[in-house]
XYZ file of C-alpha atoms in Angstrom:
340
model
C 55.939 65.744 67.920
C 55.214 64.930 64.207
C 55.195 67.370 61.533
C 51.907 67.352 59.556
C 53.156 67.768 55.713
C 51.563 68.547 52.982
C 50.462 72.020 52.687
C 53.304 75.112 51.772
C 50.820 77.610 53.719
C 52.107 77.900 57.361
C 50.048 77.612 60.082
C 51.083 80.985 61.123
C 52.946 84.211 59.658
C 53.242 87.743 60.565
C 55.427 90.480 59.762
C 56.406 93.541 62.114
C 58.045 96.619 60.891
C 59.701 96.824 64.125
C 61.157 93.787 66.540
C 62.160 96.571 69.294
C 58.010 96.969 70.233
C 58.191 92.957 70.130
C 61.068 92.718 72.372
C 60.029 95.400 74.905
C 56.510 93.993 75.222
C 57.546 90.379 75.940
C 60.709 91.506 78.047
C 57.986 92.703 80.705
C 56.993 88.929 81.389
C 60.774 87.716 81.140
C 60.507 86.242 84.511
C 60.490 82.770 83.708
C 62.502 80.233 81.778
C 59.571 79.551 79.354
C 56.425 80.832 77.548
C 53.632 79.443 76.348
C 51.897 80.378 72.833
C 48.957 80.967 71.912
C 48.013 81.862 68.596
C 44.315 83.038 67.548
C 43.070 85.461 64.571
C 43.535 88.139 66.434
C 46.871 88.291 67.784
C 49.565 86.335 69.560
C 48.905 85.724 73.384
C 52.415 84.636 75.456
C 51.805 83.702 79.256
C 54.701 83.025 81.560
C 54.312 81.062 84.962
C 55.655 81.107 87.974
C 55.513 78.068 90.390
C 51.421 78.508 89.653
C 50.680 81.665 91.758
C 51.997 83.711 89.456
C 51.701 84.734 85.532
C 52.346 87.539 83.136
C 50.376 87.479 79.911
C 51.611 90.108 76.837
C 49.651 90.449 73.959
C 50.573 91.093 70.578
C 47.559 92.299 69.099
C 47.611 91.653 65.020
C 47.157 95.445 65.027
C 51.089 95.609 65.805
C 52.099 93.670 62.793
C 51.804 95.041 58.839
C 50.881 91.680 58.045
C 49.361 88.678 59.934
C 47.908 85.746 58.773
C 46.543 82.821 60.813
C 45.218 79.995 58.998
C 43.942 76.782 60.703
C 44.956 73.226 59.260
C 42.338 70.974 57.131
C 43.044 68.104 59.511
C 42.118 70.084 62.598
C 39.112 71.292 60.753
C 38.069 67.649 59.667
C 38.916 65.518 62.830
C 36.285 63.892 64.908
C 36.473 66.675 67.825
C 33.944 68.782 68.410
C 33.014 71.688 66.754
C 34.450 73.771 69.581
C 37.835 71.925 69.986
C 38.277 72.424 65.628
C 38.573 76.196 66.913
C 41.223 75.861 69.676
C 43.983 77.637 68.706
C 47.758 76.121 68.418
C 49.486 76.230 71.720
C 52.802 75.606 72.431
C 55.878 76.433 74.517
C 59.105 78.175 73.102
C 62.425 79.425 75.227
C 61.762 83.282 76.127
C 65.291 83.507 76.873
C 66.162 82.352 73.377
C 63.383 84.470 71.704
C 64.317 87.919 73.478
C 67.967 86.852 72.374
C 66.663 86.635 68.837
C 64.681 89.813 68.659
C 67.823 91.955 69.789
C 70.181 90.244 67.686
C 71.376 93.274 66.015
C 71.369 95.165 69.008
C 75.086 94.254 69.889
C 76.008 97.678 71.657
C 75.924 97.357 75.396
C 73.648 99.516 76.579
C 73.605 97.980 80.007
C 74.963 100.821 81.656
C 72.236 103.614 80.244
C 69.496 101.772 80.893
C 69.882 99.380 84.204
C 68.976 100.222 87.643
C 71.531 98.800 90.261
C 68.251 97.583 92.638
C 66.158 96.328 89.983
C 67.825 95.554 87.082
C 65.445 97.722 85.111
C 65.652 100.806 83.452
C 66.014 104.224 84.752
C 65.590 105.984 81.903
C 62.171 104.809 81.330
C 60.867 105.999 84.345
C 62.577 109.674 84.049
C 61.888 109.580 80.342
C 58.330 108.727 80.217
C 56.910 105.387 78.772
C 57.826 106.783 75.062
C 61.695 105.677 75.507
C 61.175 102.958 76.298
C 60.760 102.555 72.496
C 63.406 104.906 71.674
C 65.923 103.616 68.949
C 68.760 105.170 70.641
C 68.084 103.142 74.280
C 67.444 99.785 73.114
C 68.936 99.722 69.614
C 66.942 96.961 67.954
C 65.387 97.432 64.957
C 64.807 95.967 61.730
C 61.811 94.075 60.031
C 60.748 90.911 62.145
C 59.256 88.063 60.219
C 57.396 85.011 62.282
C 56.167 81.915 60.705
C 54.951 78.971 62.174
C 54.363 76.171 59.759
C 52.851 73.142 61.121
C 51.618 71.938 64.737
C 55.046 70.777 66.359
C 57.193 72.574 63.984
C 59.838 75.017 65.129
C 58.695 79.188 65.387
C 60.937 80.607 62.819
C 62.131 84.214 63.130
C 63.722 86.186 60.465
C 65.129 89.577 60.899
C 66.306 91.873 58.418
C 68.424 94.989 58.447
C 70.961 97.112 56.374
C 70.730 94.256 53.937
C 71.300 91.636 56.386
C 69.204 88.815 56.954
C 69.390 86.558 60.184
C 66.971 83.265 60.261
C 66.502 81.607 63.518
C 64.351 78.243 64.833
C 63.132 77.873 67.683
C 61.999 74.782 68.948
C 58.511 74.237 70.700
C 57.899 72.663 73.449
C 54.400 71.021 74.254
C 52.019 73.711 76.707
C 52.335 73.224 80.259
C 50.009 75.536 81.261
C 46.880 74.441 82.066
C 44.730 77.563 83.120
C 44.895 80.984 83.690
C 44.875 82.224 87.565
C 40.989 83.133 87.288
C 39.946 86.748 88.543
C 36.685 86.537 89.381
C 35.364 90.045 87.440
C 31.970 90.087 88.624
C 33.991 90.001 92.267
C 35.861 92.699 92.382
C 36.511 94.182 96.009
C 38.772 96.862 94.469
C 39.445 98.533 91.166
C 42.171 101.245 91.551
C 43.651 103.212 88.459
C 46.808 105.293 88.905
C 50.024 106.182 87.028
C 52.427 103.832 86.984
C 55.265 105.344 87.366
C 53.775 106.083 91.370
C 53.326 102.186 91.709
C 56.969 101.721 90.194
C 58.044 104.037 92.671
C 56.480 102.724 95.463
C 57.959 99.100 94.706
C 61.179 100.774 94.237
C 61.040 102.427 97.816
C 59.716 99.251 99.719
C 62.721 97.221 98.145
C 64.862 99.021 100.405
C 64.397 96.672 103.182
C 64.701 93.269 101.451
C 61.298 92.239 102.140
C 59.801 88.888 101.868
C 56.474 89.831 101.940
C 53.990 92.613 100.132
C 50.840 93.680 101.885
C 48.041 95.674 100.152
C 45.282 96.886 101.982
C 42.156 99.250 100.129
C 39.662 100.371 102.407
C 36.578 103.060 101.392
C 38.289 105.186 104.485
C 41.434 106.596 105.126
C 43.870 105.215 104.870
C 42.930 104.565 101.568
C 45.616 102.057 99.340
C 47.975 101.111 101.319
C 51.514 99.189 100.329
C 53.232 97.695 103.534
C 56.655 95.435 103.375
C 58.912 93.753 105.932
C 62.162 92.430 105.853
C 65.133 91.852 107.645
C 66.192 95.100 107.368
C 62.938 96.657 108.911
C 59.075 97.528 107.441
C 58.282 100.526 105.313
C 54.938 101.510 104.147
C 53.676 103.839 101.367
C 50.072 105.112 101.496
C 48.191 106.978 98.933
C 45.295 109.267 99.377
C 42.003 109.156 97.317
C 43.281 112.400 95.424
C 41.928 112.595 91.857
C 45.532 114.171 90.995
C 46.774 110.701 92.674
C 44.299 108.011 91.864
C 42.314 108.256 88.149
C 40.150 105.610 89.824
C 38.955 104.551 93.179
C 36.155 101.962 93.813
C 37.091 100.526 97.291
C 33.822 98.221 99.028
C 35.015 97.348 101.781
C 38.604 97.020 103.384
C 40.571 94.134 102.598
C 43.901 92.864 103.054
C 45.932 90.356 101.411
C 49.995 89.332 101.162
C 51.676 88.473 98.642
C 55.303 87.146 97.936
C 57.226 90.333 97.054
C 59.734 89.301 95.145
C 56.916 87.607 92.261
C 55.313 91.630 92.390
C 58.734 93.193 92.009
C 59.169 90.897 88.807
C 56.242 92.963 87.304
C 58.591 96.272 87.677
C 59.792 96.482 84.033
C 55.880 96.837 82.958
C 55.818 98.991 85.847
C 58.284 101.015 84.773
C 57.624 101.602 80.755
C 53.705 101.933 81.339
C 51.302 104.344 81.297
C 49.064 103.782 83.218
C 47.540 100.698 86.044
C 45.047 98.848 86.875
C 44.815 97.433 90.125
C 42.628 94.837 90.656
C 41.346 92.293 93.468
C 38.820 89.918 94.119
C 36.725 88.301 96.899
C 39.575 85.037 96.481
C 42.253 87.856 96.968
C 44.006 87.594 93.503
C 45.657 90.240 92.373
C 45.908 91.929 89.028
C 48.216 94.575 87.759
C 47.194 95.145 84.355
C 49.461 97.446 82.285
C 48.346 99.883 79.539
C 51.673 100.471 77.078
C 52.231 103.196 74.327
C 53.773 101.804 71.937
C 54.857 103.135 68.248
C 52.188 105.124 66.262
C 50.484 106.132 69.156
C 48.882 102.592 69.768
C 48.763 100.974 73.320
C 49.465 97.215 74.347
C 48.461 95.502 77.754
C 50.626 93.409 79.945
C 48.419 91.755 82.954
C 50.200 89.847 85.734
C 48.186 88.162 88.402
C 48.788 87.097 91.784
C 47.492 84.357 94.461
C 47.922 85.292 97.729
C 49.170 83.910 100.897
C 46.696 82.286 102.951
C 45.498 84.644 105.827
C 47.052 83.647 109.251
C 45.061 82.747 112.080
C 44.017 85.926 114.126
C 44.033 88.073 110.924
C 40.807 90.802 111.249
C 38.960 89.320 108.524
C 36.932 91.855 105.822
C 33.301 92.839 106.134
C 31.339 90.462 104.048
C 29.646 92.111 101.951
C 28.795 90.519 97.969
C 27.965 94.035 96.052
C 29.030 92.741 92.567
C 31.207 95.364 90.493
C 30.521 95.385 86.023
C 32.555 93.029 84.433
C 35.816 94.238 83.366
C 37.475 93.381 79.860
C 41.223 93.460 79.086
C 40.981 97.072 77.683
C 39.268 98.763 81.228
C 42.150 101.580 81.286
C 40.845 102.536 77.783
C 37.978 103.714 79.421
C 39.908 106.394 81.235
């Protein structure tokens, strides 16, 4: 892609006192090769996609940078689009490999063996050590100040990172977006909204893993039992239920039973939000996507979301299909575990 010239103000700049918070965050979604870009005034939105019935969205709100600026081009603004399409934010595609690489560049220790699981390949001492660690200096070791700029539509994302006195710069180079949409979750069609501790879900995931499954079944009913999480493999099945307990579940709002599978190896990728998160948010809809949205702590006592969602299998014929009742649920926005 050409490089627009003319103008010494970047498209695009932030500054964050801290690339570890930038690192963890987008490390939850590192399940695919590539991830998509989307910049608006308020924050940095990075959606990963897998073979289109999956994605993982993390994002940084400008709240998590000491500086960020965001300033629209004069040719976008005086094209012959409409008024709508002069606001569409920049979009493009970077390496997430490459970019994770980036942000722990002066995190050279090997910390592999403190903080990898030998099932999951995430980290242990997040779960036993609360979500707080997971930002912890001495388990990640990356710091530093992080510096992103992006100058011009089709430019590279430059990084640079400073510490001790050292400065690293690194380019990135942008690919053109590839994702189209977003897997919709139809909000005003919720069947089930569950809100639990997600260290329990993490668990549960862990626990079902046991017999190599190939497939994840969730069933929510208004009657016992209540959430249910059901796996087989070659090894055998294994089920975990959990009770409407208010010690268990912060929030249950079942309508009617339903049950959908999904592909459990795309849910297990979702285990290192799992495991460095709050709190969940479990969501379906009448379609049967899933969402697991994520609520984060992250430094200064501020919280981030990380929401992957789902498409599941079609159901089999001679599956007991789900009353059919319509009752809509209120609309949900990306903050609903702040309400808690």
């Amino acid at each position: 892609m050409a490089i627009p010239g003319g103008d010494d103000l970047p498209l695009f700049s932030a500054v964050s006192s801290s690339a570890r918070q930038l690192f963890q965050l987008l490390r939850c979604i590192s399940f695919g090769p590539k991830a998509q870009v989307q910049i608006t005034k308020e924050g940095l939105r990075f959606t990963v996609e897998d073979s289109r019935v999956m994605q993982g969205l993390a994002f940084l709100d400008k709240a998590l940078f000491t500086t960020f600026s965001y300033t629209p081009t004069v040719d976008s603004l005086n094209n012959d689009q409409d008024v709508n399409d002069n606001d569409k934010p920049p979009v493009f595609q970077i390496s997430l490999p490459a970019l994770l690489e980036t942000l722990q560049i002066f995190g050279v220790t090997d910390t592999k063996d403190r903080w990898s699981s030998r099932d999951t390949g995430v980290t242990g001492s997040f779960s036993h050590g609360g979500p707080a660690a997971a930002f912890d200096n001495r388990i990640l070791d990356v710091s530093g100040v992080c510096r992103l700029s992006y100058p011009a539509l089709g430019a590279p994302l430059c990084i640079i990172l400073e510490e001790k006195g050292v400065t690293t710069t690194c380019e990135l180079v942008t690919y053109e977006p590839e994702i189209q949409d977003e897997i919709p979750l139809q909000r005003d069609r919720l069947t089930q909204k569950i809100i639990m501790r997600s260290s329990w879900l993490y668990d549960a995931i862990t626990e079902l893993s046991s017999t190599s499954p190939t497939r994840l079944t969730i069933t929510a009913s208004p009657s016992a039992p209540f959430f249910t999480l059901s796996a087989n493999g070659d090894l055998g099945s294994a089920t975990v239920e959990f009770s409407n307990d208010p010690q268990l579940l912060d929030k249950f709002q079942v309508q009617r039973r339903t049950v959908n599978t999904y592909k459990f190896s795309l849910v297990k990728s979702a285990s290192r939000a799992m495991a460095i998160a709050s709190r969940v948010s479990i969501r379906g809809d009448e379609q049967g996507v899933l969402s697991l949205q994520f609520m984060i702590e992250v430094e200064g006592g501020a919280v981030s979301f990380v929401d992957f969602r789902f498409v599941p299998y079609l159901p089999e014929l001679g599956d007991d299909d789900a009353d059919a009742d319509d009752e809509e649920n209120e609309d949900e926005n990306l903050e609903d575990l702040d309400d808690e």
